[in-house]
Amino acid sequence: MKIIAVSGTPGTGKTFLSKKLAKRLGFYYLSVNNFITKNKLYEGYDKKRKTKIVDVKKLNNKIIGEIKKIKNNKNFKGIIIDSHLSHFLPKKYIDFCIITKCNIKELAKRLKNKKFNKGKIQENIQAEIFGICYNEAMERKHKVIVIDTTKGFNTGRIARQLGG
């Protein structure tokens, strides 16, 4: 069973890509944001940044437990894990780590459409400029595939890259 982490700066197209790939490949789709809320894995709320505070180690342990449960379900060929935190999962659990990226102007537009405040937009644009998710995934020695979603993407081509 293949396990694919899809990560990237918020607004770069992780969820859209993840859902399309999961459907195309017959994989289980795991939204980490929903998983955090459902399992109450946050330790508070950062009002200034308008985000839940999550202990990544605790989150990883819970996701690894969830991966083990899903692996027992023979209805799925694999798992797509969708989150800007998914690249923090240990390499031994992940076959591929897809990093989504997009043009800065397009990212700003997407984040404005999502009603992000100016500070959060700026923070995410800087994260994209510096390639934070990509660099962190490489530091963890993941097998990384970068997908630029600025003008869309070819789900079939990506599925072939993943061996599906």
CSV table of N, CA and C in Angstrom, one decimal:
chain,number,residue,atom,x,y,z
A,1,MET,N,0.8,-1.2,0.0
A,1,MET,CA,0.0,0.0,0.0
A,1,MET,C,0.9,1.2,0.0
A,2,LYS,N,0.7,2.1,-1.0
A,2,LYS,CA,1.5,3.3,-1.1
A,2,LYS,C,0.9,4.4,-0.2
A,3,ILE,N,1.7,5.2,0.4
A,3,ILE,CA,1.3,6.3,1.2
A,3,ILE,C,2.0,7.6,0.7
A,4,ILE,N,1.2,8.5,0.3
A,4,ILE,CA,1.6,9.8,-0.3
A,4,ILE,C,1.2,11.0,0.6
A,5,ALA,N,2.2,11.7,1.0
A,5,ALA,CA,2.0,13.0,1.7
A,5,ALA,C,1.9,14.1,0.7
A,6,VAL,N,0.9,14.9,0.8
A,6,VAL,CA,0.8,16.1,0.0
A,6,VAL,C,0.9,17.3,0.9
A,7,SER,N,2.0,18.1,0.6
A,7,SER,CA,2.2,19.2,1.5
A,7,SER,C,2.5,20.5,0.6
A,8,GLY,N,2.6,21.6,1.3
A,8,GLY,CA,2.9,22.8,0.6
A,8,GLY,C,2.3,24.0,1.3
A,9,THR,N,2.6,25.2,0.9
A,9,THR,CA,2.1,26.4,1.6
A,9,THR,C,0.6,26.4,1.4
A,10,PRO,N,-0.1,26.9,2.5
A,10,PRO,CA,-1.6,27.0,2.3
A,10,PRO,C,-1.9,27.9,1.0
A,11,GLY,N,-2.9,27.4,0.3
A,11,GLY,CA,-3.3,28.1,-0.9
A,11,GLY,C,-2.7,27.6,-2.2
A,12,THR,N,-1.8,26.6,-2.1
A,12,THR,CA,-1.1,26.2,-3.3
A,12,THR,C,-1.7,25.0,-4.0
A,13,GLY,N,-2.9,24.5,-3.5
A,13,GLY,CA,-3.6,23.5,-4.2
A,13,GLY,C,-3.5,22.1,-3.6
A,14,LYS,N,-3.1,22.0,-2.4
A,14,LYS,CA,-2.9,20.6,-1.8
A,14,LYS,C,-4.2,19.8,-1.8
A,15,THR,N,-5.2,20.4,-1.3
A,15,THR,CA,-6.5,19.7,-1.1
A,15,THR,C,-7.1,19.4,-2.5
A,16,PHE,N,-7.1,20.3,-3.4
A,16,PHE,CA,-7.7,20.0,-4.7
A,16,PHE,C,-6.9,18.8,-5.4
A,17,LEU,N,-5.6,18.9,-5.4
A,17,LEU,CA,-4.8,17.9,-5.9
A,17,LEU,C,-5.0,16.5,-5.2
A,18,SER,N,-5.0,16.6,-3.9
A,18,SER,CA,-5.1,15.4,-3.1
A,18,SER,C,-6.4,14.6,-3.4
A,19,LYS,N,-7.5,15.4,-3.4
A,19,LYS,CA,-8.8,14.7,-3.7
A,19,LYS,C,-8.9,14.1,-5.1
A,20,LYS,N,-8.3,14.8,-6.1
A,20,LYS,CA,-8.3,14.3,-7.4
A,20,LYS,C,-7.5,13.1,-7.5
A,21,LEU,N,-6.3,13.1,-6.9
A,21,LEU,CA,-5.4,11.9,-6.9
A,21,LEU,C,-6.0,10.7,-6.2
A,22,ALA,N,-6.6,11.0,-5.0
A,22,ALA,CA,-7.2,9.9,-4.3
A,22,ALA,C,-8.3,9.2,-5.1
A,23,LYS,N,-9.1,10.0,-5.7
A,23,LYS,CA,-10.2,9.4,-6.6
A,23,LYS,C,-9.6,8.6,-7.7
A,24,ARG,N,-8.6,9.2,-8.4
A,24,ARG,CA,-8.0,8.6,-9.6
A,24,ARG,C,-7.3,7.3,-9.3
A,25,LEU,N,-6.7,7.2,-8.1
A,25,LEU,CA,-5.8,6.1,-7.7
A,25,LEU,C,-6.6,5.1,-6.9
A,26,GLY,N,-7.8,5.4,-6.4
A,26,GLY,CA,-8.5,4.5,-5.5
A,26,GLY,C,-7.9,4.5,-4.1
A,27,PHE,N,-7.3,5.7,-3.7
A,27,PHE,CA,-6.7,5.8,-2.4
A,27,PHE,C,-7.6,6.4,-1.4
A,28,TYR,N,-7.4,6.1,-0.1
A,28,TYR,CA,-8.1,6.8,1.0
A,28,TYR,C,-7.6,8.2,1.1
A,29,TYR,N,-8.5,9.1,1.3
A,29,TYR,CA,-8.1,10.6,1.4
A,29,TYR,C,-8.2,10.9,2.9
A,30,LEU,N,-7.1,11.4,3.5
A,30,LEU,CA,-7.0,11.8,4.9
A,30,LEU,C,-6.7,13.3,5.0
A,31,SER,N,-7.7,14.1,5.4
A,31,SER,CA,-7.5,15.5,5.6
A,31,SER,C,-7.0,15.6,7.0
A,32,VAL,N,-5.8,16.1,7.1
A,32,VAL,CA,-5.2,16.3,8.5
A,32,VAL,C,-5.9,17.4,9.3
A,33,ASN,N,-6.4,18.4,8.6
A,33,ASN,CA,-7.1,19.5,9.3
A,33,ASN,C,-8.4,18.9,10.0
A,34,ASN,N,-9.1,18.1,9.2
A,34,ASN,CA,-10.3,17.4,9.8
A,34,ASN,C,-9.9,16.4,10.9
A,35,PHE,N,-8.8,15.7,10.7
A,35,PHE,CA,-8.3,14.7,11.7
A,35,PHE,C,-7.9,15.4,13.0
A,36,ILE,N,-7.3,16.6,12.9
A,36,ILE,CA,-6.9,17.4,14.1
A,36,ILE,C,-8.2,17.8,14.9
A,37,THR,N,-9.2,18.3,14.2
A,37,THR,CA,-10.4,18.8,14.8
A,37,THR,C,-11.1,17.6,15.4
A,38,LYS,N,-11.3,16.5,14.6
A,38,LYS,CA,-12.1,15.3,15.1
A,38,LYS,C,-11.5,14.7,16.3
A,39,ASN,N,-10.2,14.6,16.4
A,39,ASN,CA,-9.4,14.0,17.5
A,39,ASN,C,-8.9,15.0,18.6
A,40,LYS,N,-9.4,16.2,18.4
A,40,LYS,CA,-9.0,17.3,19.4
A,40,LYS,C,-7.5,17.3,19.7
A,41,LEU,N,-6.7,17.4,18.6
A,41,LEU,CA,-5.2,17.3,18.7
A,41,LEU,C,-4.6,18.7,18.7
A,42,TYR,N,-5.4,19.7,19.0
A,42,TYR,CA,-4.8,21.0,19.1
A,42,TYR,C,-4.7,21.4,20.6
A,43,GLU,N,-3.8,22.2,20.9
A,43,GLU,CA,-3.5,22.6,22.3
A,43,GLU,C,-3.9,24.0,22.6
A,44,GLY,N,-4.5,24.7,21.7
A,44,GLY,CA,-5.0,26.0,21.9
A,44,GLY,C,-5.2,26.7,20.6
A,45,TYR,N,-5.4,28.0,20.6
A,45,TYR,CA,-5.7,28.7,19.4
A,45,TYR,C,-4.9,30.0,19.4
A,46,ASP,N,-4.1,30.3,18.4
A,46,ASP,CA,-3.3,31.5,18.2
A,46,ASP,C,-4.2,32.5,17.6
A,47,LYS,N,-4.7,33.5,18.4
A,47,LYS,CA,-5.7,34.5,17.9
A,47,LYS,C,-5.0,35.4,16.8
A,48,LYS,N,-3.8,35.7,17.1
A,48,LYS,CA,-3.1,36.7,16.1
A,48,LYS,C,-3.0,36.0,14.7
A,49,ARG,N,-2.6,34.7,14.7
A,49,ARG,CA,-2.4,34.0,13.4
A,49,ARG,C,-3.6,33.3,13.0
A,50,LYS,N,-4.7,33.3,13.8
A,50,LYS,CA,-5.9,32.7,13.5
A,50,LYS,C,-5.7,31.2,13.1
A,51,THR,N,-5.1,30.4,14.0
A,51,THR,CA,-4.8,29.1,13.7
A,51,THR,C,-4.7,28.2,15.0
A,52,LYS,N,-5.0,27.0,14.8
A,52,LYS,CA,-4.9,26.1,16.0
A,52,LYS,C,-3.4,25.8,16.2
A,53,ILE,N,-3.1,25.6,17.5
A,53,ILE,CA,-1.7,25.2,17.9
A,53,ILE,C,-1.7,23.7,18.0
A,54,VAL,N,-0.8,23.1,17.2
A,54,VAL,CA,-0.7,21.6,17.2
A,54,VAL,C,0.7,21.2,17.5
A,55,ASP,N,0.8,20.2,18.3
A,55,ASP,CA,2.1,19.5,18.7
A,55,ASP,C,2.3,18.5,17.5
A,56,VAL,N,3.3,18.7,16.7
A,56,VAL,CA,3.5,17.9,15.5
A,56,VAL,C,3.9,16.5,15.9
A,57,LYS,N,4.6,16.3,17.0
A,57,LYS,CA,5.0,14.9,17.4
A,57,LYS,C,3.7,14.1,17.8
A,58,LYS,N,2.8,14.7,18.5
A,58,LYS,CA,1.6,14.0,18.9
A,58,LYS,C,0.8,13.8,17.7
A,59,LEU,N,0.7,14.7,16.8
A,59,LEU,CA,-0.1,14.6,15.6
A,59,LEU,C,0.5,13.4,14.7
A,60,ASN,N,1.8,13.4,14.6
A,60,ASN,CA,2.4,12.3,13.8
A,60,ASN,C,2.1,10.9,14.4
A,61,ASN,N,2.2,10.8,15.7
A,61,ASN,CA,1.9,9.5,16.4
A,61,ASN,C,0.4,9.1,16.1
A,62,LYS,N,-0.5,10.0,16.1
A,62,LYS,CA,-1.9,9.7,15.9
A,62,LYS,C,-2.1,9.3,14.4
A,63,ILE,N,-1.5,10.1,13.5
A,63,ILE,CA,-1.6,9.8,12.1
A,63,ILE,C,-1.0,8.4,11.8
A,64,ILE,N,0.1,8.1,12.4
A,64,ILE,CA,0.8,6.7,12.2
A,64,ILE,C,-0.2,5.7,12.6
A,65,GLY,N,-0.9,5.9,13.7
A,65,GLY,CA,-1.9,4.9,14.2
A,65,GLY,C,-3.0,4.8,13.2
A,66,GLU,N,-3.4,5.9,12.6
A,66,GLU,CA,-4.5,5.9,11.6
A,66,GLU,C,-4.1,5.2,10.3
A,67,ILE,N,-2.8,5.4,9.9
A,67,ILE,CA,-2.3,4.7,8.7
A,67,ILE,C,-2.3,3.2,8.9
A,68,LYS,N,-2.0,2.8,10.1
A,68,LYS,CA,-2.0,1.3,10.4
A,68,LYS,C,-3.4,0.8,10.3
A,69,LYS,N,-4.4,1.5,10.8
A,69,LYS,CA,-5.8,1.1,10.7
A,69,LYS,C,-6.3,1.1,9.2
A,70,ILE,N,-5.9,2.1,8.5
A,70,ILE,CA,-6.4,2.2,7.1
A,70,ILE,C,-5.7,1.1,6.3
A,71,LYS,N,-4.5,0.7,6.6
A,71,LYS,CA,-3.8,-0.4,5.8
A,71,LYS,C,-4.6,-1.7,5.9
A,72,ASN,N,-5.3,-1.9,7.0
A,72,ASN,CA,-6.1,-3.1,7.2
A,72,ASN,C,-7.3,-3.1,6.3
A,73,ASN,N,-7.7,-2.0,5.8
A,73,ASN,CA,-8.9,-1.9,5.0
A,73,ASN,C,-8.5,-2.2,3.5
A,74,LYS,N,-9.0,-3.3,3.0
A,74,LYS,CA,-8.6,-3.7,1.7
A,74,LYS,C,-9.3,-3.0,0.6
A,75,ASN,N,-10.2,-2.0,0.9
A,75,ASN,CA,-10.9,-1.3,-0.1
A,75,ASN,C,-10.1,-0.2,-0.8
A,76,PHE,N,-8.9,0.1,-0.2
A,76,PHE,CA,-8.1,1.2,-0.7
A,76,PHE,C,-6.7,0.6,-1.1
A,77,LYS,N,-6.2,1.2,-2.2
A,77,LYS,CA,-4.8,0.8,-2.7
A,77,LYS,C,-3.7,1.6,-2.0
A,78,GLY,N,-4.1,2.7,-1.3
A,78,GLY,CA,-3.1,3.5,-0.7
A,78,GLY,C,-3.8,4.7,0.1
A,79,ILE,N,-3.0,5.6,0.5
A,79,ILE,CA,-3.4,6.7,1.4
A,79,ILE,C,-2.8,8.0,0.8
A,80,ILE,N,-3.6,9.0,0.7
A,80,ILE,CA,-3.2,10.4,0.4
A,80,ILE,C,-3.4,11.2,1.7
A,81,ILE,N,-2.3,11.8,2.2
A,81,ILE,CA,-2.4,12.5,3.5
A,81,ILE,C,-2.2,14.0,3.1
A,82,ASP,N,-3.2,14.8,3.3
A,82,ASP,CA,-3.3,16.2,2.8
A,82,ASP,C,-3.1,17.2,4.0
A,83,SER,N,-2.0,17.9,4.0
A,83,SER,CA,-1.8,18.9,5.0
A,83,SER,C,-0.4,19.6,4.8
A,84,HIS,N,-0.4,20.8,5.2
A,84,HIS,CA,0.9,21.5,5.1
A,84,HIS,C,1.9,21.0,6.2
A,85,LEU,N,1.4,20.1,7.0
A,85,LEU,CA,2.2,19.4,8.0
A,85,LEU,C,2.6,18.0,7.7
A,86,SER,N,2.1,17.5,6.6
A,86,SER,CA,2.3,16.0,6.3
A,86,SER,C,3.7,15.7,6.0
A,87,HIS,N,4.5,16.6,5.5
A,87,HIS,CA,5.9,16.3,5.3
A,87,HIS,C,6.7,16.1,6.5
A,88,PHE,N,6.1,16.4,7.7
A,88,PHE,CA,6.8,16.1,9.0
A,88,PHE,C,6.7,14.6,9.4
A,89,LEU,N,5.9,13.9,8.7
A,89,LEU,CA,5.8,12.4,9.0
A,89,LEU,C,7.1,11.8,8.7
A,90,PRO,N,7.5,10.8,9.5
A,90,PRO,CA,8.8,10.1,9.3
A,90,PRO,C,8.9,9.4,7.9
A,91,LYS,N,10.0,9.5,7.3
A,91,LYS,CA,10.3,9.0,5.9
A,91,LYS,C,9.8,7.5,5.8
A,92,LYS,N,10.0,6.7,6.8
A,92,LYS,CA,9.7,5.3,6.7
A,92,LYS,C,8.2,5.0,6.5
A,93,TYR,N,7.3,6.0,6.7
A,93,TYR,CA,5.9,5.8,6.5
A,93,TYR,C,5.4,6.4,5.2
A,94,ILE,N,6.3,7.1,4.5
A,94,ILE,CA,5.8,7.8,3.3
A,94,ILE,C,6.6,7.3,2.1
A,95,ASP,N,5.9,7.0,1.0
A,95,ASP,CA,6.5,6.5,-0.2
A,95,ASP,C,6.9,7.7,-1.1
A,96,PHE,N,6.0,8.7,-1.1
A,96,PHE,CA,6.3,9.9,-1.9
A,96,PHE,C,5.8,11.1,-1.1
A,97,CYS,N,6.4,12.2,-1.3
A,97,CYS,CA,6.0,13.5,-0.7
A,97,CYS,C,5.8,14.5,-1.8
A,98,ILE,N,4.6,14.8,-2.1
A,98,ILE,CA,4.3,15.8,-3.2
A,98,ILE,C,4.3,17.2,-2.5
A,99,ILE,N,5.0,18.1,-3.1
A,99,ILE,CA,5.0,19.5,-2.6
A,99,ILE,C,4.3,20.3,-3.7
A,100,THR,N,3.2,21.0,-3.3
A,100,THR,CA,2.5,21.8,-4.3
A,100,THR,C,3.1,23.2,-4.1
A,101,LYS,N,3.2,23.9,-5.3
A,101,LYS,CA,3.6,25.3,-5.3
A,101,LYS,C,2.9,26.1,-6.3
A,102,CYS,N,2.9,27.4,-6.3
A,102,CYS,CA,2.3,28.2,-7.3
A,102,CYS,C,2.9,29.6,-7.3
A,103,ASN,N,2.7,30.3,-8.4
A,103,ASN,CA,3.2,31.6,-8.6
A,103,ASN,C,2.7,32.5,-7.4
A,104,ILE,N,3.6,33.4,-7.0
A,104,ILE,CA,3.3,34.3,-5.8
A,104,ILE,C,2.0,35.1,-6.1
A,105,LYS,N,1.9,35.7,-7.3
A,105,LYS,CA,0.7,36.5,-7.5
A,105,LYS,C,-0.6,35.7,-7.4
A,106,GLU,N,-0.5,34.5,-8.0
A,106,GLU,CA,-1.7,33.6,-7.9
A,106,GLU,C,-2.0,33.2,-6.5
A,107,LEU,N,-0.9,32.9,-5.7
A,107,LEU,CA,-1.1,32.5,-4.3
A,107,LEU,C,-1.7,33.6,-3.5
A,108,ALA,N,-1.3,34.9,-3.7
A,108,ALA,CA,-1.9,36.0,-3.0
A,108,ALA,C,-3.4,36.1,-3.4
A,109,LYS,N,-3.7,35.9,-4.6
A,109,LYS,CA,-5.1,35.9,-5.0
A,109,LYS,C,-5.9,34.8,-4.4
A,110,ARG,N,-5.4,33.6,-4.3
A,110,ARG,CA,-6.1,32.5,-3.7
A,110,ARG,C,-6.3,32.7,-2.2
A,111,LEU,N,-5.3,33.3,-1.6
A,111,LEU,CA,-5.4,33.5,-0.1
A,111,LEU,C,-6.4,34.6,0.2
A,112,LYS,N,-6.4,35.6,-0.6
A,112,LYS,CA,-7.4,36.7,-0.5
A,112,LYS,C,-8.8,36.1,-0.6
A,113,ASN,N,-9.0,35.2,-1.6
A,113,ASN,CA,-10.3,34.6,-1.8
A,113,ASN,C,-10.7,33.7,-0.7
A,114,LYS,N,-9.7,33.2,0.1
A,114,LYS,CA,-10.0,32.4,1.3
A,114,LYS,C,-10.2,33.2,2.5
A,115,LYS,N,-10.1,34.6,2.3
A,115,LYS,CA,-10.4,35.5,3.4
A,115,LYS,C,-9.2,35.5,4.4
A,116,PHE,N,-8.0,35.2,4.0
A,116,PHE,CA,-6.9,35.3,4.9
A,116,PHE,C,-6.6,36.8,5.2
A,117,ASN,N,-6.2,37.2,6.4
A,117,ASN,CA,-5.8,38.5,6.7
A,117,ASN,C,-4.5,38.9,6.0
A,118,LYS,N,-4.2,40.2,6.0
A,118,LYS,CA,-2.9,40.6,5.3
A,118,LYS,C,-1.7,40.0,5.9
A,119,GLY,N,-1.6,39.9,7.2
A,119,GLY,CA,-0.5,39.3,7.9
A,119,GLY,C,-0.3,37.9,7.5
A,120,LYS,N,-1.4,37.1,7.5
A,120,LYS,CA,-1.3,35.7,7.2
A,120,LYS,C,-1.0,35.5,5.7
A,121,ILE,N,-1.5,36.4,4.8
A,121,ILE,CA,-1.1,36.3,3.4
A,121,ILE,C,0.4,36.5,3.3
A,122,GLN,N,0.9,37.5,3.9
A,122,GLN,CA,2.3,37.8,3.8
A,122,GLN,C,3.2,36.7,4.4
A,123,GLU,N,2.8,36.1,5.5
A,123,GLU,CA,3.5,35.0,6.1
A,123,GLU,C,3.6,33.8,5.1
A,124,ASN,N,2.4,33.5,4.5
A,124,ASN,CA,2.4,32.4,3.6
A,124,ASN,C,3.1,32.6,2.2
A,125,ILE,N,3.1,33.9,1.8
A,125,ILE,CA,3.9,34.2,0.6
A,125,ILE,C,5.4,34.1,0.9
A,126,GLN,N,5.8,34.5,2.1
A,126,GLN,CA,7.2,34.3,2.4
A,126,GLN,C,7.6,32.9,2.5
A,127,ALA,N,6.7,32.1,3.1
A,127,ALA,CA,6.9,30.6,3.2
A,127,ALA,C,7.1,30.0,1.8
A,128,GLU,N,6.3,30.5,0.8
A,128,GLU,CA,6.4,30.0,-0.5
A,128,GLU,C,7.7,30.5,-1.2
A,129,ILE,N,8.0,31.7,-1.0
A,129,ILE,CA,9.2,32.3,-1.6
A,129,ILE,C,10.5,31.5,-1.2
A,130,PHE,N,10.5,31.2,0.1
A,130,PHE,CA,11.6,30.5,0.7
A,130,PHE,C,11.5,28.9,0.6
A,131,GLY,N,10.4,28.4,0.0
A,131,GLY,CA,10.3,27.0,-0.2
A,131,GLY,C,10.4,26.2,1.1
A,132,ILE,N,9.7,26.7,2.2
A,132,ILE,CA,9.8,26.1,3.5
A,132,ILE,C,9.4,24.6,3.5
A,133,CYS,N,8.2,24.3,2.9
A,133,CYS,CA,7.7,22.9,3.0
A,133,CYS,C,8.7,22.0,2.2
A,134,TYR,N,9.1,22.5,1.0
A,134,TYR,CA,10.1,21.7,0.2
A,134,TYR,C,11.4,21.4,1.0
A,135,ASN,N,11.9,22.5,1.5
A,135,ASN,CA,13.2,22.3,2.3
A,135,ASN,C,13.0,21.4,3.4
A,136,GLU,N,11.9,21.5,4.2
A,136,GLU,CA,11.7,20.6,5.3
A,136,GLU,C,11.5,19.2,4.9
A,137,ALA,N,10.8,19.0,3.8
A,137,ALA,CA,10.7,17.6,3.2
A,137,ALA,C,12.0,17.0,2.8
A,138,MET,N,12.8,17.8,2.2
A,138,MET,CA,14.2,17.4,1.8
A,138,MET,C,15.1,17.1,3.0
A,139,GLU,N,15.0,17.9,4.0
A,139,GLU,CA,15.7,17.7,5.2
A,139,GLU,C,15.4,16.3,5.9
A,140,ARG,N,14.1,15.9,5.7
A,140,ARG,CA,13.6,14.6,6.2
A,140,ARG,C,13.8,13.5,5.3
A,141,LYS,N,14.5,13.8,4.2
A,141,LYS,CA,14.9,12.8,3.1
A,141,LYS,C,13.8,12.1,2.4
A,142,HIS,N,12.6,12.8,2.3
A,142,HIS,CA,11.5,12.3,1.6
A,142,HIS,C,11.8,12.2,0.1
A,143,LYS,N,11.2,11.3,-0.6
A,143,LYS,CA,11.2,11.2,-2.1
A,143,LYS,C,10.2,12.3,-2.6
A,144,VAL,N,10.7,13.5,-3.0
A,144,VAL,CA,9.9,14.6,-3.2
A,144,VAL,C,9.5,14.8,-4.7
A,145,ILE,N,8.3,15.1,-5.0
A,145,ILE,CA,7.8,15.4,-6.3
A,145,ILE,C,7.2,16.8,-6.2
A,146,VAL,N,7.7,17.8,-7.0
A,146,VAL,CA,7.1,19.1,-6.9
A,146,VAL,C,6.1,19.3,-8.0
A,147,ILE,N,4.9,19.8,-7.7
A,147,ILE,CA,3.9,20.1,-8.6
A,147,ILE,C,3.5,21.5,-8.6
A,148,ASP,N,3.7,22.2,-9.7
A,148,ASP,CA,3.3,23.6,-9.8
A,148,ASP,C,1.8,23.7,-10.2
A,149,THR,N,0.9,24.2,-9.4
A,149,THR,CA,-0.5,24.2,-9.6
A,149,THR,C,-1.0,25.6,-10.2
A,150,THR,N,-0.1,26.5,-10.5
A,150,THR,CA,-0.5,27.8,-11.0
A,150,THR,C,-1.5,27.8,-12.1
A,151,LYS,N,-1.3,27.0,-13.1
A,151,LYS,CA,-2.2,26.9,-14.2
A,151,LYS,C,-2.8,25.5,-14.3
A,152,GLY,N,-3.0,24.9,-13.2
A,152,GLY,CA,-3.6,23.5,-13.2
A,152,GLY,C,-2.5,22.4,-13.2
A,153,PHE,N,-3.0,21.2,-13.4
A,153,PHE,CA,-2.0,20.1,-13.4
A,153,PHE,C,-2.7,18.9,-14.1
A,154,ASN,N,-1.9,17.9,-14.5
A,154,ASN,CA,-2.4,16.8,-15.2
A,154,ASN,C,-2.4,15.6,-14.2
A,155,THR,N,-3.6,15.3,-13.7
A,155,THR,CA,-3.7,14.2,-12.7
A,155,THR,C,-3.2,12.9,-13.2
A,156,GLY,N,-3.4,12.6,-14.5
A,156,GLY,CA,-3.0,11.3,-15.1
A,156,GLY,C,-1.4,11.2,-15.1
A,157,ARG,N,-0.8,12.3,-15.4
A,157,ARG,CA,0.7,12.3,-15.4
A,157,ARG,C,1.3,12.1,-14.0
A,158,ILE,N,0.6,12.8,-13.1
A,158,ILE,CA,1.1,12.7,-11.7
A,158,ILE,C,0.9,11.3,-11.2
A,159,ALA,N,-0.3,10.7,-11.5
A,159,ALA,CA,-0.6,9.3,-11.1
A,159,ALA,C,0.5,8.3,-11.7
A,160,ARG,N,0.9,8.5,-12.9
A,160,ARG,CA,1.9,7.7,-13.5
A,160,ARG,C,3.2,7.9,-12.8
A,161,GLN,N,3.6,9.1,-12.4
A,161,GLN,CA,4.8,9.3,-11.7
A,161,GLN,C,4.8,8.6,-10.4
A,162,LEU,N,3.6,8.4,-9.8
A,162,LEU,CA,3.5,7.7,-8.5
A,162,LEU,C,3.4,6.2,-8.7
A,163,GLY,N,3.4,5.8,-10.0
A,163,GLY,CA,3.4,4.3,-10.2
A,163,GLY,C,1.9,3.8,-10.3
A,164,GLY,N,1.0,4.7,-10.5
A,164,GLY,CA,-0.5,4.3,-10.5
A,164,GLY,C,-1.1,4.4,-11.8
